[in-house]
Amino acid sequence: MDKDFGPREGEQTVDLPAQTDAGLYFIGRIHTPWKERKDCPKNARESEVVCTLAVDEKWAPGLKDLATCSHIIVLYWMDKSPRNLVLQVPRHYGEPRGTFALRSPARPNPIAISVVKLLKIDGSTLSVIGLDCLDGTPMLDIKPYFASVDSVPDAIVGWHKRNKS
Amino acid sequence: MDKDFGPREGEQTVDLPAQTDAGLYFIGRIHTPWKERKDCPKNARESEVVCTLAVDEKWAPGLKDLATCSHIIVLYWMDKSPRNLVLQVPRHYGEPRGTFALRSPARPNPIAISVVKLLKIDGSTLSVIGLDCLDGTPMLDIKPYFASVDSVPDAIVGWHKRNKS
């Protein structure tokens, strides 16, 4: 477990189940300039850095037609995160929040999702803008972003809004 | 494997890896009115049906603060889908598409994501609008939807746009 993630005051953990219920295949790796957690951008939208998604050859035929998408959803596995936190205290907020109300990588299933801008696809390598994860992060899935179902411009996260005001 | 999903002409499969790389915990179940695939709505946005997310008691403390969100992202596991298709022919399009250019449940890691409207939270049960999955589908994660990073109203899926015109 990453030492950056030890339980802090106000945090609550649970005992993890003895067994997992399903298994994942890593379909490739994400390459970014960030080698340590402290180097990662706070918010992916703050960064214009071009990152690359290296899809394993086995899965590369699945990329057909994807280049016609302006934006894609990337699912990846935050393999350095603890999975037993139900309440956690994000450093920049200072009070306990429920895990499911946060986008923290620490969660029962540390699957992160990012909406990124697709620049180009070269063989099995995609160039994208909008990631903030560590170099070498395992990739789980790539999906087309459909504004018709995925975009909700007026959505509100109440606790976050209050926190900022 | 669901009989609805057998490979069709033009589809391409790969040999799955011998082992999985990581494990998932099911954190609860999704309850919907749909018991068979043919009954599910074609598009979640077409349905105003209220569905429920039943989070296991173990994880319920993680729901703190979530009720302040107007919209949430639900990740769930399409456990009836084949995982070895790289090219597939969606019934309503009739030509082979790359798996990663589709939102089909058939993919190496059959994780579905849906953006849903959160109506209320009652203990560990959430009432939401915007799902189209089968009753009893295992749930993997719940995240707050942040318009600032998740909403891209002008995103385009080129192949889909051409297909409709």
Coordinates of C-alpha atoms in Angstrom, one line a residue:
Chain A
M1 CA 0.0 0.0 0.0
D2 CA 1.2 3.5 -0.9
K3 CA 2.4 5.3 2.2
D4 CA 0.6 8.4 1.0
F5 CA -2.7 6.6 1.7
G6 CA -2.5 5.6 5.4
P7 CA -5.8 6.1 7.3
R8 CA -6.0 9.6 8.8
E9 CA -8.0 10.9 11.8
G10 CA -11.7 10.8 10.9
E11 CA -11.3 8.0 8.4
Q12 CA -13.1 4.7 8.6
T13 CA -12.1 1.4 7.2
V14 CA -14.0 -1.9 6.8
D15 CA -12.7 -5.5 6.6
L16 CA -12.4 -6.5 2.9
P17 CA -14.3 -9.6 1.7
A18 CA -12.2 -12.8 1.8
Q19 CA -12.6 -13.3 -1.9
T20 CA -13.1 -11.2 -5.0
D21 CA -16.2 -11.7 -7.2
A22 CA -14.8 -11.2 -10.7
G23 CA -11.5 -10.7 -12.5
L24 CA -10.1 -8.0 -14.7
Y25 CA -7.7 -8.2 -17.6
F26 CA -5.3 -5.3 -18.1
I27 CA -5.6 -4.3 -21.7
G28 CA -2.5 -2.0 -21.9
R29 CA -0.8 0.7 -20.0
I30 CA -1.1 4.5 -19.8
H31 CA 2.0 6.6 -20.3
T32 CA 2.2 10.0 -18.6
P33 CA 5.1 12.3 -17.5
W34 CA 4.3 11.7 -13.8
K35 CA 6.3 9.2 -11.9
E36 CA 5.1 10.0 -8.4
R37 CA 1.7 10.9 -7.0
K38 CA 2.9 14.3 -5.9
D39 CA 3.8 15.2 -9.4
C40 CA 0.3 14.5 -10.9
P41 CA -1.9 17.4 -11.7
K42 CA -4.7 18.1 -9.1
N43 CA -7.3 18.2 -11.8
A44 CA -7.0 16.6 -15.2
R45 CA -8.7 19.6 -16.9
E46 CA -5.8 21.8 -15.7
S47 CA -3.4 19.9 -17.8
E48 CA -2.9 20.2 -21.6
V49 CA -0.2 17.5 -21.5
V50 CA -0.4 14.8 -24.2
C51 CA -0.4 11.3 -22.7
T52 CA -0.5 8.0 -24.5
L53 CA -2.6 4.9 -24.2
A54 CA -0.6 1.8 -25.2
V55 CA -3.1 -0.9 -26.0
D56 CA -1.8 -4.5 -26.1
E57 CA -1.6 -6.0 -29.6
K58 CA -4.1 -8.7 -28.7
W59 CA -6.8 -6.1 -28.3
A60 CA -5.7 -3.6 -31.0
P61 CA -8.3 -4.7 -33.6
G62 CA -10.9 -3.4 -31.1
L63 CA -9.8 0.2 -31.9
K64 CA -11.4 0.1 -35.3
D65 CA -13.7 3.2 -35.8
L66 CA -12.6 4.8 -32.6
A67 CA -10.6 7.5 -34.5
T68 CA -13.9 9.1 -35.5
C69 CA -14.5 10.0 -31.8
S70 CA -13.6 13.5 -30.5
H71 CA -13.6 12.3 -26.9
I72 CA -13.3 8.9 -25.3
I73 CA -13.8 7.5 -21.8
V74 CA -10.7 5.7 -20.3
L75 CA -11.1 3.3 -17.5
Y76 CA -8.0 2.4 -15.5
W77 CA -6.9 0.6 -12.4
M78 CA -5.5 2.6 -9.5
D79 CA -3.4 -0.3 -8.3
K80 CA -1.6 1.7 -5.5
S81 CA -4.8 2.6 -3.6
P82 CA -6.2 1.0 -0.4
R83 CA -9.7 -0.5 -0.9
N84 CA -11.0 -0.6 2.6
L85 CA -11.8 3.1 3.3
V86 CA -15.5 4.1 3.5
L87 CA -14.9 7.5 5.1
Q88 CA -11.8 9.5 4.0
V89 CA -10.4 12.9 4.6
P90 CA -9.1 14.4 1.4
R91 CA -6.1 16.5 2.2
H92 CA -7.4 19.7 0.6
Y93 CA -10.9 19.6 2.3
G94 CA -9.9 18.4 5.8
E95 CA -13.2 16.7 6.8
P96 CA -14.4 13.1 6.4
R97 CA -16.4 12.4 3.2
G98 CA -18.1 9.2 2.1
T99 CA -15.9 7.3 -0.4
F100 CA -18.7 7.2 -3.0
A101 CA -19.1 11.0 -2.8
L102 CA -15.5 11.4 -3.8
R103 CA -13.4 10.7 -6.9
S104 CA -10.5 9.5 -4.8
P105 CA -8.6 6.5 -6.1
A106 CA -9.2 4.8 -2.7
R107 CA -12.4 2.8 -3.1
P108 CA -13.6 -0.8 -3.0
N109 CA -12.9 -1.2 -6.7
P110 CA -10.2 1.4 -7.6
I111 CA -11.5 1.9 -11.1
A112 CA -10.9 5.5 -12.3
I113 CA -12.7 7.0 -15.3
S114 CA -11.5 10.0 -17.3
V115 CA -13.1 11.8 -20.2
V116 CA -10.2 12.7 -22.6
K117 CA -9.8 14.4 -25.9
L118 CA -8.6 12.0 -28.6
L119 CA -5.9 13.5 -30.8
K120 CA -4.8 10.6 -32.9
I121 CA -4.4 6.8 -33.1
D122 CA -1.2 5.4 -34.4
G123 CA -1.4 1.6 -34.6
S124 CA -2.3 0.6 -31.1
T125 CA -1.2 3.8 -29.5
L126 CA -3.6 6.6 -28.7
S127 CA -2.6 10.2 -28.0
V128 CA -5.0 12.0 -25.6
I129 CA -5.3 15.1 -23.5
G130 CA -7.0 15.1 -20.1
L131 CA -5.3 12.5 -17.9
D132 CA -3.7 13.0 -14.4
C133 CA -2.6 9.5 -13.5
L134 CA 0.8 7.9 -12.9
D135 CA 3.0 6.6 -15.7
G136 CA 2.5 2.9 -16.2
T137 CA -1.1 2.8 -14.8
P138 CA -2.9 -0.3 -16.1
M139 CA -5.8 0.3 -18.5
L140 CA -9.1 -1.5 -18.3
D141 CA -11.3 -0.2 -21.1
I142 CA -11.8 2.5 -23.7
K143 CA -15.3 3.7 -24.6
P144 CA -16.7 6.3 -27.0
Y145 CA -18.1 9.4 -25.2
F146 CA -21.7 10.0 -26.3
A147 CA -22.8 13.5 -25.3
S148 CA -26.4 12.4 -25.6
V149 CA -26.0 10.1 -22.5
D150 CA -22.8 11.2 -20.9
S151 CA -23.0 14.9 -20.8
V152 CA -24.9 16.7 -18.0
P153 CA -23.7 20.3 -18.0
D154 CA -25.9 21.4 -15.1
A155 CA -25.1 18.6 -12.7
I156 CA -24.3 19.7 -9.2
V157 CA -22.1 18.2 -6.5
G158 CA -23.5 20.0 -3.5
W159 CA -20.8 19.3 -0.9
H160 CA -18.2 20.5 -3.3
K161 CA -20.0 23.7 -4.2
R162 CA -20.5 24.6 -0.5
N163 CA -16.9 23.8 0.2
K164 CA -15.7 26.3 -2.5
S165 CA -18.1 29.1 -1.4
Chain B
M1 CA -22.5 -17.1 -21.9
D2 CA -25.8 -15.5 -23.0
K3 CA -27.1 -17.1 -26.1
D4 CA -28.0 -13.5 -27.4
F5 CA -24.2 -12.9 -27.7
G6 CA -22.9 -15.7 -30.0
P7 CA -20.3 -14.5 -32.6
R8 CA -22.0 -13.3 -35.8
E9 CA -20.7 -13.0 -39.4
G10 CA -18.0 -10.3 -39.5
E11 CA -17.2 -10.6 -35.8
Q12 CA -13.7 -11.3 -34.6
T13 CA -12.6 -13.0 -31.3
V14 CA -9.3 -13.4 -29.5
D15 CA -8.1 -16.0 -27.0
L16 CA -8.5 -14.6 -23.6
P17 CA -5.4 -14.4 -21.3
A18 CA -5.0 -17.5 -19.1
Q19 CA -5.2 -15.4 -15.9
T20 CA -6.8 -12.2 -14.7
D21 CA -4.7 -9.3 -13.4
A22 CA -6.9 -7.9 -10.6
G23 CA -10.0 -8.8 -8.7
L24 CA -13.3 -7.0 -8.2
Y25 CA -15.7 -6.9 -5.2
F26 CA -19.4 -6.6 -6.0
I27 CA -20.6 -3.7 -3.7
G28 CA -24.3 -4.4 -4.2
R29 CA -27.0 -5.0 -6.8
I30 CA -29.0 -2.9 -9.2
H31 CA -32.8 -3.5 -9.3
T32 CA -34.7 -2.7 -12.4
P33 CA -38.0 -3.9 -13.9
W34 CA -36.2 -5.7 -16.7
K35 CA -35.7 -9.5 -16.3
E36 CA -34.5 -10.3 -19.9
R37 CA -32.2 -8.5 -22.3
K38 CA -35.0 -8.0 -24.8
D39 CA -37.0 -6.1 -22.3
C40 CA -34.2 -3.5 -21.5
P41 CA -34.6 0.0 -23.0
K42 CA -32.4 0.6 -26.1
N43 CA -31.1 3.8 -24.6
A44 CA -31.1 4.7 -21.0
R45 CA -32.1 8.3 -21.7
E46 CA -35.4 7.0 -23.3
S47 CA -36.5 5.7 -19.9
E48 CA -37.9 7.6 -17.0
V49 CA -38.2 4.4 -14.9
V50 CA -37.0 4.7 -11.3
C51 CA -34.4 2.0 -10.5
T52 CA -32.8 1.2 -7.2
L53 CA -29.2 0.7 -6.2
A54 CA -28.9 -1.6 -3.2
V55 CA -25.5 -1.1 -1.6
D56 CA -24.3 -3.8 0.8
E57 CA -24.4 -2.8 4.4
K58 CA -20.6 -3.1 4.7
W59 CA -20.1 -0.3 2.2
A60 CA -23.1 1.9 3.2
P61 CA -21.0 4.4 5.3
G62 CA -19.3 5.3 2.0
L63 CA -22.6 7.0 0.9
K64 CA -22.1 9.9 3.3
D65 CA -22.4 13.3 1.4
L66 CA -23.6 11.6 -1.8
A67 CA -27.2 12.9 -1.4
T68 CA -25.9 16.4 -2.2
C69 CA -25.2 15.2 -5.8
S70 CA -27.8 15.8 -8.6
H71 CA -26.2 13.1 -10.8
I72 CA -23.9 10.2 -10.1
I73 CA -21.9 7.7 -12.2
V74 CA -22.7 4.1 -11.6
L75 CA -20.3 1.4 -12.6
Y76 CA -21.6 -2.2 -12.9
W77 CA -20.6 -5.6 -14.2
M78 CA -22.2 -7.0 -17.3
D79 CA -21.7 -10.6 -16.1
K80 CA -23.6 -12.2 -19.0
S81 CA -21.3 -10.8 -21.7
P82 CA -18.5 -12.6 -23.7
R83 CA -15.1 -10.9 -23.2
N84 CA -13.3 -12.1 -26.3
L85 CA -14.9 -10.0 -29.1
V86 CA -12.7 -7.4 -30.7
L87 CA -14.9 -6.7 -33.7
Q88 CA -18.7 -7.0 -33.3
V89 CA -21.7 -6.4 -35.4
P90 CA -24.4 -4.6 -33.4
R91 CA -27.8 -5.8 -34.5
H92 CA -29.1 -2.3 -35.3
Y93 CA -26.1 -1.2 -37.4
G94 CA -25.3 -4.4 -39.3
E95 CA -21.5 -3.8 -39.9
P96 CA -18.5 -4.8 -37.8
R97 CA -17.2 -2.1 -35.4
G98 CA -14.3 -2.2 -33.0
T99 CA -15.3 -3.1 -29.5
F100 CA -13.7 0.1 -28.1
A101 CA -15.8 2.2 -30.4
L102 CA -19.0 0.7 -29.0
R103 CA -20.8 0.8 -25.7
S104 CA -21.7 -2.8 -26.1
P105 CA -21.5 -4.9 -22.9
A106 CA -19.3 -7.4 -24.8
R107 CA -15.7 -6.2 -24.1
P108 CA -12.5 -7.5 -22.4
N109 CA -13.7 -6.0 -19.1
P110 CA -17.5 -5.8 -19.1
I111 CA -17.7 -2.7 -16.9
A112 CA -20.6 -0.5 -17.9
I113 CA -20.9 3.1 -16.8
S114 CA -24.1 5.1 -16.6
V115 CA -24.7 8.7 -15.7
V116 CA -28.0 8.7 -13.7
K117 CA -30.1 11.3 -11.9
L118 CA -30.1 10.8 -8.2
L119 CA -33.6 11.1 -6.7
K120 CA -33.0 10.1 -3.0
I121 CA -31.0 7.9 -0.7
D122 CA -32.9 5.9 1.9
G123 CA -30.4 4.1 4.2
S124 CA -28.3 2.1 1.8
T125 CA -30.8 2.2 -1.1
L126 CA -30.6 4.8 -3.8
S127 CA -33.4 5.7 -6.2
V128 CA -32.2 6.8 -9.6
I129 CA -33.4 7.5 -13.2
G130 CA -31.3 6.6 -16.3
L131 CA -30.5 2.9 -16.2
D132 CA -31.2 0.2 -18.8
C133 CA -29.6 -2.9 -17.3
L134 CA -31.0 -6.2 -16.1
D135 CA -32.5 -6.7 -12.7
G136 CA -29.8 -8.0 -10.3
T137 CA -26.8 -6.7 -12.1
P138 CA -23.8 -6.5 -9.8
M139 CA -22.6 -3.0 -8.9
L140 CA -18.9 -2.0 -8.7
D141 CA -18.8 1.6 -7.8
I142 CA -20.7 4.9 -7.4
K143 CA -19.0 8.3 -8.1
P144 CA -20.2 11.9 -8.0
Y145 CA -20.6 13.4 -11.5
F146 CA -18.6 16.6 -11.8
A147 CA -19.8 18.6 -14.8
S148 CA -16.4 20.4 -14.8
V149 CA -14.5 17.2 -15.9
D150 CA -17.3 14.8 -17.0
S151 CA -19.5 17.0 -19.3
V152 CA -18.5 17.5 -22.9
P153 CA -21.7 18.7 -24.7
D154 CA -20.1 19.0 -28.1
A155 CA -18.3 15.6 -28.2
I156 CA -18.8 13.7 -31.5
V157 CA -18.9 10.0 -32.3
G158 CA -18.2 10.2 -36.0
W159 CA -19.2 6.7 -37.1
H160 CA -22.5 7.0 -35.2
K161 CA -23.3 10.4 -36.7
R162 CA -22.7 9.1 -40.2
N163 CA -24.7 6.1 -39.5
K164 CA -27.8 8.2 -38.6
S165 CA -27.6 10.5 -41.5

